[in-house]
Short mmCIF file of C-alpha atoms in Angstrom, two decimals:
data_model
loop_
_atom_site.label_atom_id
_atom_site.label_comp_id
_atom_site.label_asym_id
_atom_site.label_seq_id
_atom_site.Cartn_x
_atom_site.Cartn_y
_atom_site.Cartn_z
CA UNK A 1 -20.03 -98.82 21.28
CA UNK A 2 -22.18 -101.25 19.80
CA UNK A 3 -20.88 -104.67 19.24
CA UNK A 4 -20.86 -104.03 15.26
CA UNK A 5 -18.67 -100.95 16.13
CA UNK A 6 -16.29 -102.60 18.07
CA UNK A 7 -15.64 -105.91 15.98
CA UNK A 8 -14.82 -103.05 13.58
CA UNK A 9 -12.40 -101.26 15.99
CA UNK A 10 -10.62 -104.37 16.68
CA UNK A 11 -10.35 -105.14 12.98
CA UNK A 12 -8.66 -101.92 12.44
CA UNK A 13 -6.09 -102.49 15.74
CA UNK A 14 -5.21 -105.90 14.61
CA UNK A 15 -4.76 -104.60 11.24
CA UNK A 16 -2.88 -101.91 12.11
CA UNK A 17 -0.69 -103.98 14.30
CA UNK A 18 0.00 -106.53 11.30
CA UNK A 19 1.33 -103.57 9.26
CA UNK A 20 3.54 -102.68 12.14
CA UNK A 21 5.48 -105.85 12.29
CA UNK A 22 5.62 -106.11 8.48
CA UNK A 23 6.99 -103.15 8.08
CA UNK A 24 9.82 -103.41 10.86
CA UNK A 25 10.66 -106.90 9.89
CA UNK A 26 11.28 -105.05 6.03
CA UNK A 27 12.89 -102.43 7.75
CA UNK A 28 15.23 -104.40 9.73
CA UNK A 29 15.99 -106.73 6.68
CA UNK A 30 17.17 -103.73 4.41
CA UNK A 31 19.38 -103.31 7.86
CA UNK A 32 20.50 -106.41 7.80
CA UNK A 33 19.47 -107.06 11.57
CA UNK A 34 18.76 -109.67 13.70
CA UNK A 35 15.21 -110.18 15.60
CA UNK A 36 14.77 -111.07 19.29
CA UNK A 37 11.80 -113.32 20.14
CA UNK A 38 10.21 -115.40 22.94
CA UNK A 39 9.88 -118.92 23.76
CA UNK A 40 6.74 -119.68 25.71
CA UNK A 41 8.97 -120.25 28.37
CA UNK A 42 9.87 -116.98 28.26
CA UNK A 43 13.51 -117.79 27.31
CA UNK A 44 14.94 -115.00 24.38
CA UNK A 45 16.56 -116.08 21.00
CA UNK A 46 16.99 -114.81 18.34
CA UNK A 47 16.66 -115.28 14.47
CA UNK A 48 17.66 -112.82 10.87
CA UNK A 49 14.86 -110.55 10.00
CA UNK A 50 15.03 -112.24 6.86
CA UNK A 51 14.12 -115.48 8.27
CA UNK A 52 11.58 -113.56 10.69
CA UNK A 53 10.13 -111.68 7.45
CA UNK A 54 10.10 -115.23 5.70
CA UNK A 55 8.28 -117.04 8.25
CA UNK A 56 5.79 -114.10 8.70
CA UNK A 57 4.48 -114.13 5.85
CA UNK A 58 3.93 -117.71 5.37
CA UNK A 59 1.78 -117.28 8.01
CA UNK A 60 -0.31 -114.18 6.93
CA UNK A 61 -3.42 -115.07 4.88
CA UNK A 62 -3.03 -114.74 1.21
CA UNK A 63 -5.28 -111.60 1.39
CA UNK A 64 -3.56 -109.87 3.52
CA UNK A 65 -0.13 -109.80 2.22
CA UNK A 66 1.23 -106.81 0.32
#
């Protein structure tokens, strides 16, 4: 692969990864579920999906929210 092809491949897997998170934090908001995260430690906690799904998407660019 050239090195156009691949910045294009990785586009598409981060992409596609974005959309994967996005659309389990929705999922497990309808749910009304809890998400598990962790510290940099490596210590779990835990947060609501809704807070999760809020804090996401402050984060996401404005272009790439849906």
């Amino acid at each position: 692969m050239t090195d156009a092809q691949l910045a294009i491949f990785y586009g598409r897997m981060e992409r596609g990864l974005q959309l994967s998170v996005l659309r389990t934090l929705r999922k497990k908001v309808l749910m009304d579920r809890d998400v598990i995260y962790a510290r940099r430690d490596g210590l779990p906690f835990g947060m609501s999906a809704r807070e999760a799904l809020r804090i996401y998407e402050a984060a996401a660019p404005v272009s790439e929210r849906r």
